[in-house]
PDB file of C-alpha atoms in Angstrom:
ATOM      1  CA  MET A 510       0.000   0.000   0.000  1.00  0.00           C
ATOM      2  CA  PRO A 511       1.454   3.433  -0.927  1.00  0.00           C
ATOM      3  CA  ALA A 512       1.814   6.137   1.716  1.00  0.00           C
ATOM      4  CA  GLY A 513      -1.091   8.575   1.689  1.00  0.00           C
ATOM      5  CA  GLU A 514      -1.938  12.076   2.845  1.00  0.00           C
ATOM      6  CA  TRP A 515      -2.814  12.915   6.418  1.00  0.00           C
ATOM      7  CA  LEU A 516      -6.545  12.529   7.021  1.00  0.00           C
ATOM      8  CA  LEU A 517      -8.434  14.953   9.256  1.00  0.00           C
ATOM      9  CA  ILE A 518     -11.107  13.206  11.297  1.00  0.00           C
ATOM     10  CA  GLU A 519     -13.578  15.297  13.275  1.00  0.00           C
ATOM     11  CA  THR A 520     -14.581  14.069  16.742  1.00  0.00           C
ATOM     12  CA  LEU A 521     -16.547  17.194  17.637  1.00  0.00           C
ATOM     13  CA  VAL A 522     -19.523  15.681  19.452  1.00  0.00           C
ATOM     14  CA  GLU A 523     -19.025  12.812  21.874  1.00  0.00           C
ATOM     15  CA  ASP A 524     -22.168  10.867  21.021  1.00  0.00           C
ATOM     16  CA  LEU A 525     -21.562  10.967  17.243  1.00  0.00           C
ATOM     17  CA  ASP A 526     -19.197   8.736  15.296  1.00  0.00           C
ATOM     18  CA  PRO A 527     -16.025  10.353  13.938  1.00  0.00           C
ATOM     19  CA  THR A 528     -16.028  11.254  10.245  1.00  0.00           C
ATOM     20  CA  VAL A 529     -13.299  12.103   7.738  1.00  0.00           C
ATOM     21  CA  VAL A 530     -13.504  15.756   6.651  1.00  0.00           C
ATOM     22  CA  ALA A 531     -10.240  16.180   4.742  1.00  0.00           C
ATOM     23  CA  GLU A 532      -7.635  14.128   2.874  1.00  0.00           C
ATOM     24  CA  GLY A 533      -4.620  16.391   2.609  1.00  0.00           C
ATOM     25  CA  ALA A 534      -6.013  19.657   1.222  1.00  0.00           C
ATOM     26  CA  GLN A 535      -9.027  17.909  -0.339  1.00  0.00           C
ATOM     27  CA  VAL A 536     -12.318  18.370   1.486  1.00  0.00           C
ATOM     28  CA  ARG A 537     -14.326  15.267   2.358  1.00  0.00           C
ATOM     29  CA  GLN A 538     -17.982  15.660   3.267  1.00  0.00           C
ATOM     30  CA  TRP A 539     -18.381  13.844   6.589  1.00  0.00           C
ATOM     31  CA  ALA A 540     -17.052  10.545   5.204  1.00  0.00           C
ATOM     32  CA  GLY A 541     -17.776   7.588   7.495  1.00  0.00           C
ATOM     33  CA  PRO A 542     -16.396   4.055   7.964  1.00  0.00           C
ATOM     34  CA  VAL A 543     -17.382   2.914   4.463  1.00  0.00           C
ATOM     35  CA  TRP A 544     -15.114   5.527   2.888  1.00  0.00           C
ATOM     36  CA  LEU A 545     -12.250   4.558   5.198  1.00  0.00           C
ATOM     37  CA  HIS A 546     -12.714   0.877   4.278  1.00  0.00           C
ATOM     38  CA  ARG A 547     -12.517   1.739   0.571  1.00  0.00           C
ATOM     39  CA  LYS A 548      -9.443   3.852   1.172  1.00  0.00           C
ATOM     40  CA  LEU A 549      -7.433   1.442   3.331  1.00  0.00           C
ATOM     41  CA  GLY A 550      -9.095  -1.944   2.949  1.00  0.00           C
ATOM     42  CA  GLN A 551     -11.228  -3.484   5.664  1.00  0.00           C
ATOM     43  CA  ALA A 552      -8.463  -4.960   7.834  1.00  0.00           C
ATOM     44  CA  ARG A 553      -6.260  -1.880   7.749  1.00  0.00           C
ATOM     45  CA  ALA A 554      -9.266   0.378   8.238  1.00  0.00           C
ATOM     46  CA  GLY A 555      -9.979  -1.546  11.433  1.00  0.00           C
ATOM     47  CA  VAL A 556      -6.469  -0.813  12.724  1.00  0.00           C
ATOM     48  CA  ALA A 557      -6.873   2.850  11.805  1.00  0.00           C
ATOM     49  CA  ALA A 558     -10.300   3.133  13.456  1.00  0.00           C
ATOM     50  CA  ALA A 559      -8.948   1.548  16.636  1.00  0.00           C
ATOM     51  CA  ALA A 560      -6.091   4.076  16.667  1.00  0.00           C
ATOM     52  CA  VAL A 561      -8.564   6.937  16.323  1.00  0.00           C
ATOM     53  CA  ARG A 562     -10.712   5.616  19.178  1.00  0.00           C
ATOM     54  CA  ARG A 563      -7.685   5.229  21.450  1.00  0.00           C
ATOM     55  CA  CYS A 564      -6.337   8.677  20.532  1.00  0.00           C
ATOM     56  CA  ARG A 565      -9.715  10.222  21.305  1.00  0.00           C
ATOM     57  CA  ALA A 566     -10.296   8.331  24.543  1.00  0.00           C
ATOM     58  CA  ASP A 567      -6.784   8.565  26.005  1.00  0.00           C
ATOM     59  CA  GLN A 568      -6.029  11.995  24.527  1.00  0.00           C
ATOM     60  CA  VAL A 569      -2.542  10.900  23.460  1.00  0.00           C
ATOM     61  CA  PRO A 570      -0.727  10.339  20.146  1.00  0.00           C
ATOM     62  CA  VAL A 571      -1.010   6.729  18.990  1.00  0.00           C
ATOM     63  CA  ARG A 572       1.410   4.660  16.898  1.00  0.00           C
ATOM     64  CA  GLU A 573       0.335   1.238  15.648  1.00  0.00           C
ATOM     65  CA  GLU A 574       2.184  -1.254  13.434  1.00  0.00           C
ATOM     66  CA  ALA A 575       0.503  -4.279  11.854  1.00  0.00           C
ATOM     67  CA  ASP A 576       1.604  -6.431   8.895  1.00  0.00           C
ATOM     68  CA  GLY A 577       4.013  -3.796   7.586  1.00  0.00           C
ATOM     69  CA  LEU A 578       1.464  -1.003   8.009  1.00  0.00           C
ATOM     70  CA  LEU A 579       2.225   2.030  10.177  1.00  0.00           C
ATOM     71  CA  VAL A 580      -0.729   4.006  11.553  1.00  0.00           C
ATOM     72  CA  LEU A 581      -0.247   7.344  13.333  1.00  0.00           C
ATOM     73  CA  ALA A 582      -3.006   9.235  15.137  1.00  0.00           C
ATOM     74  CA  GLU A 583      -2.446  12.722  16.557  1.00  0.00           C
ATOM     75  CA  PRO A 584      -5.049  14.526  18.718  1.00  0.00           C
ATOM     76  CA  VAL A 585      -6.334  18.059  18.056  1.00  0.00           C
ATOM     77  CA  ARG A 586      -7.077  19.552  21.464  1.00  0.00           C
ATOM     78  CA  CYS A 587      -9.735  22.101  22.359  1.00  0.00           C
ATOM     79  CA  ALA A 588      -9.741  24.748  25.091  1.00  0.00           C
ATOM     80  CA  PHE A 589     -11.711  22.464  27.433  1.00  0.00           C
ATOM     81  CA  ASP A 590      -9.025  19.757  27.371  1.00  0.00           C
ATOM     82  CA  GLY A 591     -11.008  17.532  25.046  1.00  0.00           C
ATOM     83  CA  ILE A 592     -10.224  16.149  21.590  1.00  0.00           C
ATOM     84  CA  HIS A 593     -12.073  17.780  18.687  1.00  0.00           C
ATOM     85  CA  GLY A 594     -10.208  15.977  15.940  1.00  0.00           C
ATOM     86  CA  VAL A 595      -7.673  13.318  15.087  1.00  0.00           C
ATOM     87  CA  GLN A 596      -5.091  13.552  12.333  1.00  0.00           C
ATOM     88  CA  LEU A 597      -4.509  10.093  10.878  1.00  0.00           C
ATOM     89  CA  TRP A 598      -1.738   8.809   8.611  1.00  0.00           C
ATOM     90  CA  ALA A 599      -1.308   5.281   7.279  1.00  0.00           C
ATOM     91  CA  GLY A 600       1.453   3.890   5.105  1.00  0.00           C
ATOM     92  CA  PRO A 601       4.279   1.353   4.905  1.00  0.00           C
ATOM     93  CA  VAL A 602       6.486   1.227   7.987  1.00  0.00           C
ATOM     94  CA  ALA A 603       9.538   2.244   5.952  1.00  0.00           C
ATOM     95  CA  ALA A 604       7.810   5.146   4.144  1.00  0.00           C
ATOM     96  CA  PRO A 605       8.680   8.745   5.052  1.00  0.00           C
ATOM     97  CA  VAL A 606       5.917  10.402   7.064  1.00  0.00           C
ATOM     98  CA  PRO A 607       4.875  13.785   5.623  1.00  0.00           C
ATOM     99  CA  PRO A 608       4.432  16.837   7.891  1.00  0.00           C
ATOM    100  CA  ARG A 609       1.057  17.063   9.599  1.00  0.00           C
ATOM    101  CA  ARG A 610      -1.509  19.533   8.346  1.00  0.00           C
ATOM    102  CA  PRO A 611      -1.983  22.770  10.378  1.00  0.00           C
ATOM    103  CA  VAL A 612      -5.205  22.252  12.368  1.00  0.00           C
ATOM    104  CA  ALA A 613      -6.624  23.736  15.583  1.00  0.00           C
ATOM    105  CA  ALA A 614      -9.919  23.646  17.501  1.00  0.00           C
ATOM    106  CA  TRP A 615     -12.446  26.086  18.952  1.00  0.00           C
ATOM    107  CA  ASP A 616     -15.790  26.214  20.782  1.00  0.00           C
ATOM    108  CA  TRP A 617     -18.569  28.790  21.004  1.00  0.00           C
ATOM    109  CA  GLU A 618     -20.913  28.877  24.017  1.00  0.00           C
ATOM    110  CA  ALA A 619     -24.474  29.894  23.233  1.00  0.00           C
ATOM    111  CA  ASP A 620     -25.315  31.139  26.728  1.00  0.00           C
ATOM    112  CA  THR A 621     -22.311  33.442  27.128  1.00  0.00           C
ATOM    113  CA  GLU A 622     -21.849  34.184  23.401  1.00  0.00           C
ATOM    114  CA  LEU A 623     -18.108  33.730  23.939  1.00  0.00           C
ATOM    115  CA  ALA A 624     -15.620  31.703  21.893  1.00  0.00           C
ATOM    116  CA  TYR A 625     -12.919  29.510  23.441  1.00  0.00           C
ATOM    117  CA  HIS A 626      -9.821  29.049  21.298  1.00  0.00           C
ATOM    118  CA  GLY A 627      -7.829  25.833  21.564  1.00  0.00           C
ATOM    119  CA  PRO A 628      -4.019  25.522  21.610  1.00  0.00           C
ATOM    120  CA  GLY A 629      -2.384  27.055  18.544  1.00  0.00           C
ATOM    121  CA  LEU A 630      -5.600  28.412  17.008  1.00  0.00           C
ATOM    122  CA  GLU A 631      -4.781  32.113  17.166  1.00  0.00           C
ATOM    123  CA  GLU A 632      -1.243  31.596  15.920  1.00  0.00           C
ATOM    124  CA  LEU A 633      -2.711  29.587  13.015  1.00  0.00           C
ATOM    125  CA  ILE A 634      -5.637  31.716  11.858  1.00  0.00           C
ATOM    126  CA  PHE A 635      -4.453  35.185  12.902  1.00  0.00           C
ATOM    127  CA  ALA A 636      -0.657  34.694  12.531  1.00  0.00           C
ATOM    128  CA  ARG A 637      -0.698  36.096  16.079  1.00  0.00           C
ATOM    129  CA  ASP A 638       2.326  36.636  18.270  1.00  0.00           C
ATOM    130  CA  PRO A 639       2.163  34.103  21.145  1.00  0.00           C
ATOM    131  CA  ALA A 640       2.338  36.999  23.638  1.00  0.00           C
ATOM    132  CA  GLU A 641      -0.976  38.334  22.245  1.00  0.00           C
ATOM    133  CA  VAL A 642      -2.860  35.019  22.328  1.00  0.00           C
ATOM    134  CA  ARG A 643      -6.016  34.719  24.443  1.00  0.00           C
ATOM    135  CA  VAL A 644      -8.287  31.739  25.022  1.00  0.00           C
ATOM    136  CA  VAL A 645     -11.599  33.602  25.420  1.00  0.00           C
ATOM    137  CA  ARG A 646     -12.833  35.874  22.640  1.00  0.00           C
ATOM    138  CA  THR A 647     -16.072  37.614  21.644  1.00  0.00           C
ATOM    139  CA  PRO A 648     -17.591  36.731  18.246  1.00  0.00           C
ATOM    140  CA  PRO A 649     -16.404  40.008  16.626  1.00  0.00           C
ATOM    141  CA  ASP A 650     -12.801  39.096  17.500  1.00  0.00           C
ATOM    142  CA  ALA A 651     -13.022  36.190  15.055  1.00  0.00           C
ATOM    143  CA  PHE A 652     -15.692  37.132  12.516  1.00  0.00           C
ATOM    144  CA  GLY A 653     -14.204  40.604  12.128  1.00  0.00           C
ATOM    145  CA  ARG A 654     -11.137  38.934  10.579  1.00  0.00           C
ATOM    146  CA  MET A 655     -13.151  36.999   7.980  1.00  0.00           C
ATOM    147  CA  VAL A 656     -12.786  38.641   4.602  1.00  0.00           C
ATOM    148  CA  ARG A 657     -14.804  35.909   2.873  1.00  0.00           C
ATOM    149  CA  PHE A 658     -17.481  33.749   4.483  1.00  0.00           C
ATOM    150  CA  ASP A 659     -19.830  32.599   1.749  1.00  0.00           C
ATOM    151  CA  GLY A 660     -21.787  30.247   3.995  1.00  0.00           C
ATOM    152  CA  ARG A 661     -22.438  32.698   6.827  1.00  0.00           C
ATOM    153  CA  VAL A 662     -26.250  32.449   6.631  1.00  0.00           C
ATOM    154  CA  GLU A 663     -26.250  28.650   6.823  1.00  0.00           C
ATOM    155  CA  TYR A 664     -23.570  28.637   9.529  1.00  0.00           C
ATOM    156  CA  PHE A 665     -25.498  30.981  11.813  1.00  0.00           C
ATOM    157  CA  ALA A 666     -28.723  29.048  11.247  1.00  0.00           C
ATOM    158  CA  MET A 667     -26.901  25.959  12.532  1.00  0.00           C
ATOM    159  CA  ALA A 668     -25.148  27.782  15.391  1.00  0.00           C
ATOM    160  CA  THR A 669     -28.223  29.537  16.751  1.00  0.00           C
ATOM    161  CA  GLY A 670     -30.588  26.605  16.151  1.00  0.00           C
ATOM    162  CA  LEU A 671     -28.432  24.121  18.121  1.00  0.00           C
ATOM    163  CA  VAL A 672     -30.482  21.141  16.970  1.00  0.00           C
ATOM    164  CA  PRO A 673     -29.170  17.566  17.321  1.00  0.00           C
ATOM    165  CA  GLY A 674     -27.094  16.623  14.302  1.00  0.00           C
ATOM    166  CA  GLY A 675     -26.635  20.239  13.193  1.00  0.00           C
ATOM    167  CA  HIS A 676     -23.415  20.675  11.239  1.00  0.00           C
ATOM    168  CA  TRP A 677     -21.699  23.022   8.786  1.00  0.00           C
ATOM    169  CA  GLN A 678     -18.608  22.829   6.623  1.00  0.00           C
ATOM    170  CA  GLY A 679     -17.062  25.339   4.241  1.00  0.00           C
ATOM    171  CA  GLU A 680     -14.060  27.513   3.458  1.00  0.00           C
ATOM    172  CA  VAL A 681     -13.359  30.935   4.969  1.00  0.00           C
ATOM    173  CA  ASP A 682     -10.668  33.503   4.289  1.00  0.00           C
ATOM    174  CA  MET A 683      -9.030  35.158   7.308  1.00  0.00           C
ATOM    175  CA  LEU A 684      -6.985  38.347   7.535  1.00  0.00           C
ATOM    176  CA  GLY A 685      -3.969  37.818   9.794  1.00  0.00           C
ATOM    177  CA  ASP A 686      -2.187  40.277  12.044  1.00  0.00           C
ATOM    178  CA  ASP A 687       0.468  40.380   9.312  1.00  0.00           C
ATOM    179  CA  ASP A 688      -2.175  41.600   6.774  1.00  0.00           C
ATOM    180  CA  ALA A 689      -1.925  38.348   4.790  1.00  0.00           C
ATOM    181  CA  VAL A 690      -5.137  36.564   3.756  1.00  0.00           C
ATOM    182  CA  ARG A 691      -5.233  32.818   4.422  1.00  0.00           C
ATOM    183  CA  ARG A 692      -7.849  30.227   3.539  1.00  0.00           C
ATOM    184  CA  PHE A 693      -9.160  27.650   5.997  1.00  0.00           C
ATOM    185  CA  GLN A 694     -11.553  24.763   5.874  1.00  0.00           C
ATOM    186  CA  MET A 695     -13.938  25.324   8.790  1.00  0.00           C
ATOM    187  CA  ILE A 696     -15.823  22.341  10.205  1.00  0.00           C
ATOM    188  CA  ALA A 697     -18.472  22.797  12.901  1.00  0.00           C
ATOM    189  CA  ARG A 698     -21.089  20.755  14.733  1.00  0.00           C
ATOM    190  CA  ALA A 699     -23.845  21.769  17.113  1.00  0.00           C
ATOM    191  CA  ALA A 700     -23.575  20.232  20.584  1.00  0.00           C
ATOM    192  CA  PRO A 701     -27.034  20.832  22.100  1.00  0.00           C
ATOM    193  CA  ARG A 702     -26.277  18.982  25.344  1.00  0.00           C
ATOM    194  CA  THR A 703     -23.505  21.432  26.261  1.00  0.00           C
ATOM    195  CA  ARG A 704     -25.136  24.339  24.360  1.00  0.00           C
ATOM    196  CA  ARG A 705     -22.016  24.811  22.310  1.00  0.00           C
ATOM    197  CA  VAL A 706     -20.859  24.823  18.734  1.00  0.00           C
ATOM    198  CA  SER A 707     -17.552  22.971  18.397  1.00  0.00           C
ATOM    199  CA  GLY A 708     -15.253  23.359  15.430  1.00  0.00           C
ATOM    200  CA  LEU A 709     -11.946  22.877  13.641  1.00  0.00           C
ATOM    201  CA  MET A 710      -9.892  25.206  11.473  1.00  0.00           C
ATOM    202  CA  HIS A 711      -7.727  23.456   8.867  1.00  0.00           C
ATOM    203  CA  ALA A 712      -5.267  25.573   6.871  1.00  0.00           C
ATOM    204  CA  VAL A 713      -5.498  24.967   3.111  1.00  0.00           C
ATOM    205  CA  PRO A 714      -2.821  27.244   1.608  1.00  0.00           C
ATOM    206  CA  GLU A 715      -3.181  25.252  -1.618  1.00  0.00           C
ATOM    207  CA  HIS A 716      -6.460  27.175  -2.118  1.00  0.00           C
ATOM    208  CA  ASN A 717      -6.163  30.884  -2.827  1.00  0.00           C
ATOM    209  CA  GLY A 718      -7.773  33.314  -0.382  1.00  0.00           C
ATOM    210  CA  VAL A 719      -9.794  36.051  -2.108  1.00  0.00           C
ATOM    211  CA  PRO A 720     -11.609  38.790  -0.121  1.00  0.00           C
ATOM    212  CA  ASP A 721     -15.342  39.216  -0.754  1.00  0.00           C
ATOM    213  CA  PRO A 722     -15.786  42.618  -2.479  1.00  0.00           C
ATOM    214  CA  ASP A 723     -19.194  43.179  -0.829  1.00  0.00           C
ATOM    215  CA  VAL A 724     -17.729  42.626   2.644  1.00  0.00           C
ATOM    216  CA  THR A 725     -14.738  44.825   1.846  1.00  0.00           C
ATOM    217  CA  MET A 726     -17.027  47.629   0.641  1.00  0.00           C
ATOM    218  CA  LEU A 727     -19.340  47.313   3.649  1.00  0.00           C
ATOM    219  CA  ARG A 728     -16.429  47.633   6.049  1.00  0.00           C
ATOM    220  CA  ALA A 729     -14.928  50.563   4.136  1.00  0.00           C
ATOM    221  CA  VAL A 730     -18.228  52.462   4.094  1.00  0.00           C
ATOM    222  CA  SER A 731     -18.888  51.671   7.751  1.00  0.00           C
ATOM    223  CA  GLN A 732     -15.517  53.113   8.767  1.00  0.00           C
ATOM    224  CA  ARG A 733     -16.739  56.521   7.550  1.00  0.00           C
ATOM    225  CA  ALA A 734     -20.068  56.356   9.386  1.00  0.00           C
ATOM    226  CA  GLY A 735     -18.798  58.011  12.579  1.00  0.00           C
ATOM    227  CA  VAL A 736     -20.681  55.479  14.725  1.00  0.00           C
ATOM    228  CA  GLY A 737     -20.312  51.827  15.646  1.00  0.00           C
ATOM    229  CA  VAL A 738     -21.738  49.492  12.993  1.00  0.00           C
ATOM    230  CA  GLY A 739     -22.419  45.930  14.112  1.00  0.00           C
ATOM    231  CA  LEU A 740     -23.509  42.960  12.013  1.00  0.00           C
ATOM    232  CA  VAL A 741     -26.385  41.179  13.739  1.00  0.00           C
ATOM    233  CA  GLU A 742     -27.882  37.719  13.279  1.00  0.00           C
ATOM    234  CA  LEU A 743     -31.556  38.660  13.472  1.00  0.00           C
ATOM    235  CA  SER A 744     -32.944  35.389  14.814  1.00  0.00           C
ATOM    236  CA  SER A 745     -30.708  35.593  17.901  1.00  0.00           C
ATOM    237  CA  ALA A 746     -29.783  39.310  18.126  1.00  0.00           C
ATOM    238  CA  ILE A 747     -26.101  38.306  18.361  1.00  0.00           C
ATOM    239  CA  ILE A 748     -23.639  40.979  17.234  1.00  0.00           C
ATOM    240  CA  TYR A 749     -21.029  38.822  15.555  1.00  0.00           C
ATOM    241  CA  GLU A 750     -18.888  41.510  13.930  1.00  0.00           C
ATOM    242  CA  TRP A 751     -18.184  45.216  14.204  1.00  0.00           C
ATOM    243  CA  ALA A 752     -17.725  46.580  10.680  1.00  0.00           C
ATOM    244  CA  ALA A 753     -16.855  49.824  12.476  1.00  0.00           C
ATOM    245  CA  GLU A 754     -15.987  49.765  16.166  1.00  0.00           C
ATOM    246  CA  PRO A 755     -18.101  51.863  18.552  1.00  0.00           C
ATOM    247  CA  LEU A 756     -16.617  55.134  19.742  1.00  0.00           C
ATOM    248  CA  PRO A 757     -15.939  55.928  23.437  1.00  0.00           C
ATOM    249  CA  PRO A 758     -17.484  55.360  25.904  1.00  0.00           C
ATOM    250  CA  LEU A 759     -18.860  52.332  24.006  1.00  0.00           C
ATOM    251  CA  ASP A 760     -15.495  51.264  22.570  1.00  0.00           C
ATOM    252  CA  ARG A 761     -15.141  48.295  24.946  1.00  0.00           C
ATOM    253  CA  TRP A 762     -18.089  46.718  23.106  1.00  0.00           C
ATOM    254  CA  ALA A 763     -15.629  45.815  20.338  1.00  0.00           C
ATOM    255  CA  VAL A 764     -13.730  43.402  22.620  1.00  0.00           C
ATOM    256  CA  GLU A 765     -16.153  42.662  25.464  1.00  0.00           C
ATOM    257  CA  ARG A 766     -19.698  41.367  25.673  1.00  0.00           C
ATOM    258  CA  PRO A 767     -21.504  43.841  27.943  1.00  0.00           C
ATOM    259  CA  THR A 768     -24.505  43.247  30.152  1.00  0.00           C
ATOM    260  CA  VAL A 769     -27.576  44.674  28.415  1.00  0.00           C
ATOM    261  CA  ASP A 770     -30.575  45.828  30.464  1.00  0.00           C
ATOM    262  CA  PRO A 771     -33.117  42.949  30.222  1.00  0.00           C
ATOM    263  CA  ASP A 772     -35.920  45.225  29.005  1.00  0.00           C
ATOM    264  CA  ASP A 773     -33.671  46.745  26.355  1.00  0.00           C
ATOM    265  CA  LEU A 774     -32.438  43.315  25.275  1.00  0.00           C
ATOM    266  CA  ALA A 775     -36.048  42.183  24.867  1.00  0.00           C
ATOM    267  CA  ALA A 776     -36.726  45.313  22.789  1.00  0.00           C
ATOM    268  CA  LEU A 777     -33.684  44.583  20.606  1.00  0.00           C
ATOM    269  CA  ARG A 778     -34.834  41.017  19.990  1.00  0.00           C
ATOM    270  CA  ALA A 779     -38.333  42.243  19.121  1.00  0.00           C
ATOM    271  CA  ALA A 780     -36.844  44.800  16.723  1.00  0.00           C
ATOM    272  CA  CYS A 781     -34.749  42.069  15.089  1.00  0.00           C
ATOM    273  CA  ALA A 782     -37.910  40.041  14.512  1.00  0.00           C
ATOM    274  CA  ASP A 783     -39.693  43.095  13.079  1.00  0.00           C
ATOM    275  CA  VAL A 784     -37.009  44.048  10.547  1.00  0.00           C
ATOM    276  CA  ALA A 785     -36.571  40.399   9.556  1.00  0.00           C
ATOM    277  CA  ARG A 786     -40.263  40.358   8.594  1.00  0.00           C
ATOM    278  CA  GLU A 787     -40.128  43.766   6.891  1.00  0.00           C
ATOM    279  CA  PRO A 788     -36.615  44.325   5.509  1.00  0.00           C
ATOM    280  CA  GLY A 789     -37.361  47.881   4.342  1.00  0.00           C
ATOM    281  CA  THR A 790     -37.996  49.158   7.851  1.00  0.00           C
ATOM    282  CA  ALA A 791     -35.675  50.636  10.485  1.00  0.00           C
ATOM    283  CA  GLU A 792     -36.049  50.524  14.257  1.00  0.00           C
ATOM    284  CA  ARG A 793     -34.694  53.113  16.718  1.00  0.00           C
ATOM    285  CA  LEU A 794     -33.673  51.791  20.132  1.00  0.00           C
ATOM    286  CA  VAL A 795     -32.162  52.804  23.440  1.00  0.00           C
ATOM    287  CA  LEU A 796     -29.751  50.186  24.824  1.00  0.00           C
ATOM    288  CA  ARG A 797     -28.480  50.484  28.388  1.00  0.00           C
ATOM    289  CA  VAL A 798     -25.226  48.541  28.622  1.00  0.00           C
ATOM    290  CA  ARG A 799     -22.680  47.947  31.345  1.00  0.00           C
ATOM    291  CA  PHE A 800     -19.142  46.677  30.917  1.00  0.00           C
ATOM    292  CA  ALA A 801     -17.276  44.751  33.605  1.00  0.00           C
ATOM    293  CA  GLU A 802     -16.943  46.803  36.805  1.00  0.00           C
ATOM    294  CA  GLY A 803     -18.352  49.854  35.020  1.00  0.00           C
ATOM    295  CA  GLU A 804     -21.405  52.103  35.205  1.00  0.00           C
ATOM    296  CA  TRP A 805     -24.502  51.826  33.049  1.00  0.00           C
ATOM    297  CA  ILE A 806     -24.142  53.635  29.708  1.00  0.00           C
ATOM    298  CA  THR A 807     -27.147  54.614  27.597  1.00  0.00           C
ATOM    299  CA  ALA A 808     -26.477  53.971  23.919  1.00  0.00           C
ATOM    300  CA  GLN A 809     -28.603  55.122  21.024  1.00  0.00           C
ATOM    301  CA  ALA A 810     -29.112  52.553  18.281  1.00  0.00           C
ATOM    302  CA  GLU A 811     -30.734  52.018  14.894  1.00  0.00           C
ATOM    303  CA  LEU A 812     -31.379  48.611  13.363  1.00  0.00           C
ATOM    304  CA  VAL A 813     -31.951  47.832   9.680  1.00  0.00           C
ATOM    305  CA  ALA A 814     -31.999  44.579   7.738  1.00  0.00           C
ATOM    306  CA  MET A 815     -29.156  43.858   5.322  1.00  0.00           C
ATOM    307  CA  THR A 816     -30.312  43.826   1.723  1.00  0.00           C
ATOM    308  CA  THR A 817     -27.411  41.705   0.444  1.00  0.00           C
ATOM    309  CA  ALA A 818     -27.351  37.923   0.084  1.00  0.00           C
ATOM    310  CA  ALA A 819     -26.992  37.698   3.880  1.00  0.00           C
ATOM    311  CA  PHE A 820     -30.732  37.312   4.370  1.00  0.00           C
ATOM    312  CA  GLY A 821     -31.716  37.231   8.041  1.00  0.00           C
ATOM    313  CA  HIS A 822     -28.883  39.537   9.069  1.00  0.00           C
ATOM    314  CA  GLY A 823     -28.950  43.202  10.001  1.00  0.00           C
ATOM    315  CA  LEU A 824     -26.857  46.282  10.702  1.00  0.00           C
ATOM    316  CA  LEU A 825     -26.984  47.863  14.156  1.00  0.00           C
ATOM    317  CA  ARG A 826     -25.651  51.423  14.338  1.00  0.00           C
ATOM    318  CA  VAL A 827     -24.772  52.467  17.914  1.00  0.00           C
ATOM    319  CA  TRP A 828     -23.592  55.768  19.349  1.00  0.00           C
ATOM    320  CA  PHE A 829     -23.546  57.749  22.595  1.00  0.00           C
ATOM    321  CA  ASP A 830     -25.174  61.125  23.132  1.00  0.00           C
ATOM    322  CA  GLU A 831     -24.051  63.213  26.053  1.00  0.00           C
ATOM    323  CA  PRO A 832     -27.035  63.842  28.354  1.00  0.00           C
ATOM    324  CA  GLU A 833     -28.179  67.443  28.290  1.00  0.00           C
ATOM    325  CA  SER A 834     -27.223  69.358  31.427  1.00  0.00           C
ATOM    326  CA  GLY A 835     -30.092  70.673  33.525  1.00  0.00           C
TER     327      GLY A 835
END
């Protein structure tokens, strides 16, 4: 048997069977045991599957040799000390082993709306200096670096729905701290029991990254608006990106998820439902927000539905007006 490419196997949800999602740089659509049997042959596929199970359960690299076959399994760790993926290689014992593919893991918690980045993720997708790496991030920290995300509508439907079996796979282009654009295969599954979305980012430099001109134009126009401009998923009212960051004293909103007054949050969600039903309308709002260890700040806001292909998404303009003195 000739030596093959490294396979990427997702193990994102504990009660679902692992599936192959990439062979080298080639995407595989949730390929199960039958595909692995065709690829390796039934006996060798059994050795490989056993190595994956052991790697996932024991959270350690696995090396197996059987009948001249070498099988290597390497875990992809998440921020919660679990295993979100296994990289698998199989070939003759004497064959040179190619370098592993660059892969890292992440999770998003629905209740806190915060992302948790696994080891090596920020260095991989942001080309970030290790001294600047953080584990916990708000959605805008990640989505604000996406310069192409063609499947955003379907992804957010999966992420906010959190239904059993929910999954999404596609390619996204990320802008790094070094201003280079890199392409990644993103694989995600809904985990309703833990109210999370769990995912993998797999670098595919073989595929060219090309910014979306509509996204580039939206961000450029928003920068001249003089107010904060947030992209909102209307079914959940989640601000997942700041096309233009809010100005002081609301500037912490760009990097922190504030507490929103419950009545104002209910009004925002109702407004999201209204503009989703009637895309031509706009809603004016008052949002009282408080950042960690801070005072309540009253923000003015206006919500409109996006009229691009991102159906079900909106733009939230936010600003602060100084209260008039008595």
